Coordinates of C-alpha atoms in Angstrom, one line a residue:
X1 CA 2.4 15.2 20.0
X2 CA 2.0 15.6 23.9
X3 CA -1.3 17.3 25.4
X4 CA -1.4 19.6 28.4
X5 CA -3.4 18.4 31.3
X6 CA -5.5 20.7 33.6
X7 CA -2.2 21.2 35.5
X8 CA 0.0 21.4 32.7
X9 CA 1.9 18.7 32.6
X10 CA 2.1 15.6 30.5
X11 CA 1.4 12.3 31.3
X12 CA 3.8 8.5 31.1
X13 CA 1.2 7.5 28.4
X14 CA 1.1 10.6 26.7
X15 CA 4.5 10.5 25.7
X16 CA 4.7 6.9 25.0
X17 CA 1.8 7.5 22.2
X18 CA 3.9 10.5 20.7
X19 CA 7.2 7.9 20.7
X20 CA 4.9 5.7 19.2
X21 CA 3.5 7.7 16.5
X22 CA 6.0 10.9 15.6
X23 CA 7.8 9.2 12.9
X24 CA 10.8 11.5 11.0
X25 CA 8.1 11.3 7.2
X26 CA 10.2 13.1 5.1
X27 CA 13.4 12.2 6.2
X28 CA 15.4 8.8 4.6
X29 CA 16.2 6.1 7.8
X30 CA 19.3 6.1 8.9
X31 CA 21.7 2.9 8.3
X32 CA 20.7 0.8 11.2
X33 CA 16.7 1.2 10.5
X34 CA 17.7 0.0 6.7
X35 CA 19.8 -3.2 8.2
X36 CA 18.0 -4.7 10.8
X37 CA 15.6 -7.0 10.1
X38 CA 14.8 -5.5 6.2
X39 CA 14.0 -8.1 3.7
X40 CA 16.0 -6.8 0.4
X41 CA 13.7 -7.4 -2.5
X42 CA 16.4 -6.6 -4.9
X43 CA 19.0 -4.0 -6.4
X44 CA 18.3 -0.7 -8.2
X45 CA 20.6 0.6 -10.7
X46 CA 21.2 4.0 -11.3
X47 CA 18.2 6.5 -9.8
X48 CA 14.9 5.8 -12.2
X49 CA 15.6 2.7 -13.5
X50 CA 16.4 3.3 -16.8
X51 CA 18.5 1.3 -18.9
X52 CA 20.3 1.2 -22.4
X53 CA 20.1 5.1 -22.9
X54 CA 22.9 7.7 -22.1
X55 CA 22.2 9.1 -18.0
X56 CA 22.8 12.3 -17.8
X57 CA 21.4 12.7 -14.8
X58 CA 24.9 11.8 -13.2
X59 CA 23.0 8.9 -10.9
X60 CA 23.7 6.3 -13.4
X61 CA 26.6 4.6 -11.5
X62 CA 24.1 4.7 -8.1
X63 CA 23.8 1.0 -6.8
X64 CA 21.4 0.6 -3.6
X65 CA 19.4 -2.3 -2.6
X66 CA 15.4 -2.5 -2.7
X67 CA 14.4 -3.7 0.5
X68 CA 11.4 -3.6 2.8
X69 CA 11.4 -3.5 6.6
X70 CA 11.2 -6.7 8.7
X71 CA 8.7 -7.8 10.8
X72 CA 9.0 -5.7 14.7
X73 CA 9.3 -7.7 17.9
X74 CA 6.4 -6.7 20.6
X75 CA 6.6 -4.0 22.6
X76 CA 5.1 -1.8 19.9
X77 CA 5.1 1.2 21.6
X78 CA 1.9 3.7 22.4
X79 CA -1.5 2.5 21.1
X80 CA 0.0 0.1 18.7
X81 CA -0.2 -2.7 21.7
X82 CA -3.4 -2.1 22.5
X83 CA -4.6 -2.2 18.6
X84 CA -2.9 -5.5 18.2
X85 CA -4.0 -7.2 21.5
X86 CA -7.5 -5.8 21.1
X87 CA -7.5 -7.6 17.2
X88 CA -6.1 -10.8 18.5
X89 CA -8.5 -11.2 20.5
X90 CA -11.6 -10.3 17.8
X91 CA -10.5 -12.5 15.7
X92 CA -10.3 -15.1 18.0
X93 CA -13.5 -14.2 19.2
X94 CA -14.5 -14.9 15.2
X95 CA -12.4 -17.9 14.4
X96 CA -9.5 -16.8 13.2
X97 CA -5.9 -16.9 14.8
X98 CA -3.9 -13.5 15.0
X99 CA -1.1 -15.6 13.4
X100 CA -2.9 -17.0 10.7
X101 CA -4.4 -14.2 9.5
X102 CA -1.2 -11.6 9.7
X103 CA 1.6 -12.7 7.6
X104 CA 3.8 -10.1 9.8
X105 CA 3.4 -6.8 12.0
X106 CA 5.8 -4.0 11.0
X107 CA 6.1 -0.1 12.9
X108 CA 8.3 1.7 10.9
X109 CA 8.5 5.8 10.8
X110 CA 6.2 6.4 13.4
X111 CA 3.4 4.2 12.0
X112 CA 1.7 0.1 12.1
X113 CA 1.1 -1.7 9.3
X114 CA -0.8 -5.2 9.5
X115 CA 0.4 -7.4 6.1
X116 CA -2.4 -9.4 6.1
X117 CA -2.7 -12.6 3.9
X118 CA -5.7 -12.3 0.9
X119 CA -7.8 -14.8 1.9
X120 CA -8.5 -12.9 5.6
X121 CA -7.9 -9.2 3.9
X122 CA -12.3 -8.8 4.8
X123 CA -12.2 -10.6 8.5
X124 CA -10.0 -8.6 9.2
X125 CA -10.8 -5.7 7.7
X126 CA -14.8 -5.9 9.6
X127 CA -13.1 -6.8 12.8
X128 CA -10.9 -3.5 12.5
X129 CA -14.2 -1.6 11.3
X130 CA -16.5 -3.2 14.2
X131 CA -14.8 -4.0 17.5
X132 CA -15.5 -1.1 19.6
X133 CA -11.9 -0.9 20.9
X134 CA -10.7 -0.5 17.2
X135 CA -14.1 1.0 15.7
X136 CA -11.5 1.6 12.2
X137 CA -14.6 3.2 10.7
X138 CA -12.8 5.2 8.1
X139 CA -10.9 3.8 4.9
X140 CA -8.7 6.7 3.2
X141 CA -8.5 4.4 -0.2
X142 CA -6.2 2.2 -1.8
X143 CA -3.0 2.6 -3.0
X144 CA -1.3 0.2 -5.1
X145 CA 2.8 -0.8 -5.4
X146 CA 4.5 -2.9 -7.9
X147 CA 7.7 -4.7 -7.1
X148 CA 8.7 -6.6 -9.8
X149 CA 12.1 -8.6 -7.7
X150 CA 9.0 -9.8 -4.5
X151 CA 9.0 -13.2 -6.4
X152 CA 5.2 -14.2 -5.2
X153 CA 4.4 -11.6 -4.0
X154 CA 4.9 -8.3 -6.6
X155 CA 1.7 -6.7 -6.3
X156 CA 0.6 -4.8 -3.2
X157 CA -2.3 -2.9 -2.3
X158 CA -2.3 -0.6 1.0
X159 CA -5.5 0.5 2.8
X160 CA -4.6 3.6 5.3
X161 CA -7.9 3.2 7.9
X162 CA -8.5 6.0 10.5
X163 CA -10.5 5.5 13.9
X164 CA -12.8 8.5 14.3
X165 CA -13.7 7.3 17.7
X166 CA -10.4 6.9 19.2
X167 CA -8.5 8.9 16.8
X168 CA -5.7 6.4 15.7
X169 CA -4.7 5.3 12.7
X170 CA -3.3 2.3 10.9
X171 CA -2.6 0.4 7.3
X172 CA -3.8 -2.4 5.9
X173 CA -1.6 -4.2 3.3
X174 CA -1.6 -7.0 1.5
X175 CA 0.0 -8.8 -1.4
X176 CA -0.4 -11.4 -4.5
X177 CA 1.4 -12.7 -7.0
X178 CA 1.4 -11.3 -10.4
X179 CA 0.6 -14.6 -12.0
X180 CA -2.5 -14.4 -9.8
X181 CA -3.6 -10.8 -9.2
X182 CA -6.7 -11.3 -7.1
X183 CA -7.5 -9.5 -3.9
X184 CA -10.7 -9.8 -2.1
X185 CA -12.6 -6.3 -2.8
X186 CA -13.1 -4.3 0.4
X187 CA -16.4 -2.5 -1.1
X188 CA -19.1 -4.3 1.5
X189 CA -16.6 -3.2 4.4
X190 CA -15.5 0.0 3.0
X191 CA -17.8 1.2 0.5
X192 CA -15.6 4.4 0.2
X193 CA -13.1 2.0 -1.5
X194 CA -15.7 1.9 -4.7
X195 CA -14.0 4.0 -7.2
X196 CA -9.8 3.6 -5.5
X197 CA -10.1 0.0 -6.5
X198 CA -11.4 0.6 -10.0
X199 CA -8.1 3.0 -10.2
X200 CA -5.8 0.2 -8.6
X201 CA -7.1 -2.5 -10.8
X202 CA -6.6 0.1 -13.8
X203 CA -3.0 1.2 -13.0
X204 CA -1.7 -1.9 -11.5
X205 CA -4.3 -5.0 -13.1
X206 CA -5.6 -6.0 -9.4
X207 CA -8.6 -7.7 -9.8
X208 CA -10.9 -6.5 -6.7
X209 CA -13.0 -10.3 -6.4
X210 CA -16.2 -8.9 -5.6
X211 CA -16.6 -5.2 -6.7
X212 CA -19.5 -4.3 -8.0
X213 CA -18.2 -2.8 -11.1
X214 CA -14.7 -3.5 -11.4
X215 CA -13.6 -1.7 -14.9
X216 CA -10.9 1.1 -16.4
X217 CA -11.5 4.2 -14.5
X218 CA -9.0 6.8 -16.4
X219 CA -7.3 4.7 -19.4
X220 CA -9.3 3.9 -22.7
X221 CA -11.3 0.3 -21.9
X222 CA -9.4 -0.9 -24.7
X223 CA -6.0 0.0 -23.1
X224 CA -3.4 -2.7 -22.9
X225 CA -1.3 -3.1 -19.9
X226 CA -0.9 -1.0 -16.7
X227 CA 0.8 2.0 -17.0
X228 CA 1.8 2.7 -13.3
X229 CA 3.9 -1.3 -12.9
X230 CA 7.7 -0.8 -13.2
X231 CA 7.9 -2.9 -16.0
X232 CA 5.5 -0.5 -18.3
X233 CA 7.8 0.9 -20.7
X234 CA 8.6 4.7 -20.3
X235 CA 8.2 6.2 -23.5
X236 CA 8.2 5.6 -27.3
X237 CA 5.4 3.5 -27.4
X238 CA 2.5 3.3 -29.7
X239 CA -0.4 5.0 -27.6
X240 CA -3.8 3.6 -29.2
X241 CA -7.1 4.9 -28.8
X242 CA -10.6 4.0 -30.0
X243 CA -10.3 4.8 -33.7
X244 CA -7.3 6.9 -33.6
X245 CA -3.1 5.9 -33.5
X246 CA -0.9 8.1 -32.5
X247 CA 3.0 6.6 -32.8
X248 CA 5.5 7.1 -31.3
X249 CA 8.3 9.8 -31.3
X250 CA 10.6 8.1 -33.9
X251 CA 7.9 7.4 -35.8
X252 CA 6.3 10.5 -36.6
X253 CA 6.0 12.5 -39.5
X254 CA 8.7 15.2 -39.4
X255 CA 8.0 19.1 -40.7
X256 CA 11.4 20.5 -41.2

């Protein structure tokens, strides 16, 4: 997105922000953006994952590699610079080394994400929030991804944040190993972030360290498992509730 000026005409920095931040959403990358640089996570067979039952779909033979893009060299491009130079140098201001606390910097589609190790996620998260050449004020909520083949890292939870001030925005991810599913909670930053950790922690089993009230937000409180991790069977399960069963398909009672 350009904007006119009072002459109409568009400025060097204008269109270096709308390089920087018009990114083709709803469009796949094309070959190069999937090879250079992309850490493959894995190998997906056929189109939903689905295993030992007859595809009919015709994308059962479908072979493509799970991979996530690689960390991106400096220049950024558009505001991006100016976020990360303008973080480096709050945290240094607070103790912390941009290095240490980032485990890597990625633009991809139009759009920054800062991967940031667990045990910085709220440093970094109040510097974002506080610094008044970030002023991130705004957390849209969290959103949580499961990838099973990330040995050490298969849980993810992403924070989008949104500068009201300077109208920018930016995500926040960060990861932890499914044998240790702890994430510092963002509440006391982002208090907005209340009732999308209770869903995370429901769906995926991230345990929020420090949220207030950290239980099941949609499933039973009895509810085993997390119904939204790739590895939570699909169907034909027993689904249990407080003093009620219901089995399933192939075990129910048939009327004809």
């Amino acid at each position: 997105m350009t904007f006119d000026s009072a002459d109409n005409t568009t400025t060097a920095h204008d269109e270096t922000d709308a390089a920087a931040t018009a990114g083709a959403e709803a469009t796949l990358p094309s070959e190069d953006d999937q090879q250079a640089g992309a850490e493959v996570i894995g190998v997906r067979h056929g189109m939903f994952g689905v295993t030992g039952s007859g595809d009919t779909s015709g994308y059962g033979g479908l072979v493509r590699p799970v991979s996530l893009p690689g960390s991106t060299p400096t220049p950024y491009g558009g505001y991006f610079d100016e976020v990360v130079d303008a973080l480096r140098t709050a945290l240094g201001a607070a103790g912390t080394r941009l290095e240490t606390a980032l485990e890597k910097i990625v633009v991809f589609r139009g759009e920054l994400t800062l991967h940031v190790h667990r045990e910085h996620l709220v440093v970094v998260a109040q510097v974002l929030r506080d610094h008044p050449a970030l002023r991130f004020e705004l957390s849209l909520g969290v959103s949580g991804v499961h990838y099973p083949d990330d040995a050490g890292r298969e849980l993810h939870a992403v924070y989008p944040l949104m500068s009201i001030t300077h109208n920018r925005r930016l995500r926040v991810e960060v990861s932890t190993p499914d044998t240790d599913p702890h994430i510092p909670s963002l509440y006391g930053v982002y208090p907005t972030t209340d009732w999308h950790e209770r869903e995370t922690y429901d769906f995926f089993g991230i345990i929020f360290d420090g949220h207030p009230s950290l239980t099941r937000i949609l499933m039973p409180d009895d509810w085993r498992g997390h119904p939204q991790r790739k590895d939570y069977p699909l169907g034909g399960i027993p689904v249990e509730y407080k003093g009620a069963r219901i089995p399933p398909p192939d075990e129910r009672r048939a009327y004809n």
